[in-house]
Amino acid sequence: MVPFFGASVYDDPAVYARSSPINFIKNVKTPTLMLVGDRDGECPAPQSFEFWHALRDEGVQSQLVVYPGEGHHFADPEHQRDLLRRTIGWFEAEMPPR
C-alpha cells in the first residue's frame, strides 16, 4: 500500500489509522454485505471478521461470507456464481420497491 499511502505502515502508522474503516465504525448505518476470500492479501479475512463483529455490535445489519481458497479476485466459477447470487439477493432484499 506504499504507493497509495506514501509510506509503509511501519514508517507511518498514523496515515493508515486515519484511513481505517474500523476507526469510523460508529458512523456506519448502511447495511453491509462482505464477500471475501480467505487468502485475500489486500483485504485480509481477519479484518473483515473484525469489521463484521463491530457492525453487529453497533446494530448494523451485515453479512459476511468467506470463500475458501480465494484471493482478492475470485477464480472458482462456483464461487463467482455464488457471489453474484448473494449480491443480487442482498440488494433485492434491501431495496424498497419503487
PDB file of C-alpha atoms in Angstrom:
ATOM      1  CA  MET A   1       0.000   0.000   0.000  1.00  0.00           C
ATOM      2  CA  VAL A   2       3.055   2.282  -0.063  1.00  0.00           C
ATOM      3  CA  PRO A   3       2.083   3.812  -3.452  1.00  0.00           C
ATOM      4  CA  PHE A   4      -1.309   4.775  -2.032  1.00  0.00           C
ATOM      5  CA  PHE A   5      -0.283   5.940   1.458  1.00  0.00           C
ATOM      6  CA  GLY A   6       3.222   7.199   0.675  1.00  0.00           C
ATOM      7  CA  ALA A   7       4.858   5.139   3.414  1.00  0.00           C
ATOM      8  CA  SER A   8       4.707   1.694   4.939  1.00  0.00           C
ATOM      9  CA  VAL A   9       2.576   1.042   7.995  1.00  0.00           C
ATOM     10  CA  TYR A  10       5.822   0.607   9.925  1.00  0.00           C
ATOM     11  CA  ASP A  11       7.117   4.040   8.898  1.00  0.00           C
ATOM     12  CA  ASP A  12       3.857   5.982   9.266  1.00  0.00           C
ATOM     13  CA  PRO A  13       1.153   4.061  11.154  1.00  0.00           C
ATOM     14  CA  ALA A  14      -0.947   7.205  11.605  1.00  0.00           C
ATOM     15  CA  VAL A  15      -1.643   7.566   7.882  1.00  0.00           C
ATOM     16  CA  TYR A  16      -3.070   4.039   7.885  1.00  0.00           C
ATOM     17  CA  ALA A  17      -5.100   4.614  11.044  1.00  0.00           C
ATOM     18  CA  ARG A  18      -6.707   7.725   9.524  1.00  0.00           C
ATOM     19  CA  SER A  19      -7.985   5.598   6.644  1.00  0.00           C
ATOM     20  CA  SER A  20      -9.032   2.516   8.594  1.00  0.00           C
ATOM     21  CA  PRO A  21     -12.787   1.856   8.389  1.00  0.00           C
ATOM     22  CA  ILE A  22     -12.805   0.309  11.860  1.00  0.00           C
ATOM     23  CA  ASN A  23     -11.939   3.715  13.324  1.00  0.00           C
ATOM     24  CA  PHE A  24     -15.192   5.110  11.924  1.00  0.00           C
ATOM     25  CA  ILE A  25     -17.471   2.216  12.855  1.00  0.00           C
ATOM     26  CA  LYS A  26     -19.741   4.430  14.978  1.00  0.00           C
ATOM     27  CA  ASN A  27     -20.694   6.344  11.809  1.00  0.00           C
ATOM     28  CA  VAL A  28     -21.810   3.277   9.841  1.00  0.00           C
ATOM     29  CA  LYS A  29     -25.553   2.893   9.370  1.00  0.00           C
ATOM     30  CA  THR A  30     -25.745   1.254   5.931  1.00  0.00           C
ATOM     31  CA  PRO A  31     -26.481  -2.482   5.782  1.00  0.00           C
ATOM     32  CA  THR A  32     -23.251  -4.130   4.660  1.00  0.00           C
ATOM     33  CA  LEU A  33     -22.520  -7.315   2.717  1.00  0.00           C
ATOM     34  CA  MET A  34     -18.921  -8.536   2.807  1.00  0.00           C
ATOM     35  CA  LEU A  35     -17.780 -11.275   0.439  1.00  0.00           C
ATOM     36  CA  VAL A  36     -14.108 -12.115   0.890  1.00  0.00           C
ATOM     37  CA  GLY A  37     -11.566 -14.756   0.005  1.00  0.00           C
ATOM     38  CA  ASP A  38      -9.698 -16.392   2.861  1.00  0.00           C
ATOM     39  CA  ARG A  39      -6.418 -15.791   1.001  1.00  0.00           C
ATOM     40  CA  ASP A  40      -7.015 -12.139   0.134  1.00  0.00           C
ATOM     41  CA  GLY A  41      -3.760 -10.258   0.702  1.00  0.00           C
ATOM     42  CA  GLU A  42      -5.254  -6.822   0.070  1.00  0.00           C
ATOM     43  CA  CYS A  43      -8.307  -7.133   2.326  1.00  0.00           C
ATOM     44  CA  PRO A  44      -7.388  -9.938   4.730  1.00  0.00           C
ATOM     45  CA  ALA A  45     -10.269 -12.045   6.017  1.00  0.00           C
ATOM     46  CA  PRO A  46      -9.408 -11.350   9.697  1.00  0.00           C
ATOM     47  CA  GLN A  47     -10.002  -7.642   9.074  1.00  0.00           C
ATOM     48  CA  SER A  48     -13.383  -8.496   7.559  1.00  0.00           C
ATOM     49  CA  PHE A  49     -14.237 -10.561  10.644  1.00  0.00           C
ATOM     50  CA  GLU A  50     -13.299  -7.625  12.866  1.00  0.00           C
ATOM     51  CA  PHE A  51     -15.409  -5.199  10.833  1.00  0.00           C
ATOM     52  CA  TRP A  52     -18.364  -7.599  10.751  1.00  0.00           C
ATOM     53  CA  HIS A  53     -18.244  -8.080  14.517  1.00  0.00           C
ATOM     54  CA  ALA A  54     -18.098  -4.318  15.027  1.00  0.00           C
ATOM     55  CA  LEU A  55     -21.074  -3.779  12.716  1.00  0.00           C
ATOM     56  CA  ARG A  56     -23.078  -6.363  14.653  1.00  0.00           C
ATOM     57  CA  ASP A  57     -22.110  -4.711  17.943  1.00  0.00           C
ATOM     58  CA  GLU A  58     -23.375  -1.406  16.543  1.00  0.00           C
ATOM     59  CA  GLY A  59     -26.651  -2.992  15.401  1.00  0.00           C
ATOM     60  CA  VAL A  60     -25.920  -2.567  11.685  1.00  0.00           C
ATOM     61  CA  GLN A  61     -27.390  -5.308   9.520  1.00  0.00           C
ATOM     62  CA  SER A  62     -24.477  -7.153   7.986  1.00  0.00           C
ATOM     63  CA  GLN A  63     -23.473 -10.439   6.458  1.00  0.00           C
ATOM     64  CA  LEU A  64     -20.007 -11.909   5.994  1.00  0.00           C
ATOM     65  CA  VAL A  65     -19.208 -14.767   3.633  1.00  0.00           C
ATOM     66  CA  VAL A  66     -15.659 -16.122   3.386  1.00  0.00           C
ATOM     67  CA  TYR A  67     -14.749 -18.166   0.323  1.00  0.00           C
ATOM     68  CA  PRO A  68     -12.034 -20.797   0.855  1.00  0.00           C
ATOM     69  CA  GLY A  69      -9.017 -20.697  -1.421  1.00  0.00           C
ATOM     70  CA  GLU A  70      -9.892 -17.336  -2.959  1.00  0.00           C
ATOM     71  CA  GLY A  71      -7.766 -14.215  -3.057  1.00  0.00           C
ATOM     72  CA  HIS A  72      -8.824 -10.659  -3.876  1.00  0.00           C
ATOM     73  CA  HIS A  73     -10.229 -11.805  -7.235  1.00  0.00           C
ATOM     74  CA  PHE A  74     -12.260 -14.983  -7.241  1.00  0.00           C
ATOM     75  CA  ALA A  75     -11.111 -17.725  -9.620  1.00  0.00           C
ATOM     76  CA  ASP A  76     -13.513 -20.589  -8.852  1.00  0.00           C
ATOM     77  CA  PRO A  77     -16.550 -20.339 -11.185  1.00  0.00           C
ATOM     78  CA  GLU A  78     -18.879 -21.700  -8.490  1.00  0.00           C
ATOM     79  CA  HIS A  79     -17.681 -19.034  -6.063  1.00  0.00           C
ATOM     80  CA  GLN A  80     -18.188 -16.396  -8.745  1.00  0.00           C
ATOM     81  CA  ARG A  81     -21.767 -17.593  -9.300  1.00  0.00           C
ATOM     82  CA  ASP A  82     -22.441 -17.693  -5.561  1.00  0.00           C
ATOM     83  CA  LEU A  83     -21.047 -14.188  -5.128  1.00  0.00           C
ATOM     84  CA  LEU A  84     -23.365 -12.871  -7.846  1.00  0.00           C
ATOM     85  CA  ARG A  85     -26.395 -14.691  -6.401  1.00  0.00           C
ATOM     86  CA  ARG A  86     -25.686 -13.329  -2.928  1.00  0.00           C
ATOM     87  CA  THR A  87     -25.107  -9.791  -4.197  1.00  0.00           C
ATOM     88  CA  ILE A  88     -28.334  -9.737  -6.186  1.00  0.00           C
ATOM     89  CA  GLY A  89     -30.242 -11.299  -3.287  1.00  0.00           C
ATOM     90  CA  TRP A  90     -28.811  -8.745  -0.867  1.00  0.00           C
ATOM     91  CA  PHE A  91     -29.921  -5.799  -2.965  1.00  0.00           C
ATOM     92  CA  GLU A  92     -33.306  -7.313  -3.741  1.00  0.00           C
ATOM     93  CA  ALA A  93     -33.910  -7.738  -0.007  1.00  0.00           C
ATOM     94  CA  GLU A  94     -32.584  -4.278   0.908  1.00  0.00           C
ATOM     95  CA  MET A  95     -34.024  -2.124  -1.861  1.00  0.00           C
ATOM     96  CA  PRO A  96     -37.505  -0.774  -1.236  1.00  0.00           C
ATOM     97  CA  PRO A  97     -39.932  -1.249  -4.127  1.00  0.00           C
ATOM     98  CA  ARG A  98     -40.357   1.739  -6.433  1.00  0.00           C
TER      99      ARG A  98
END
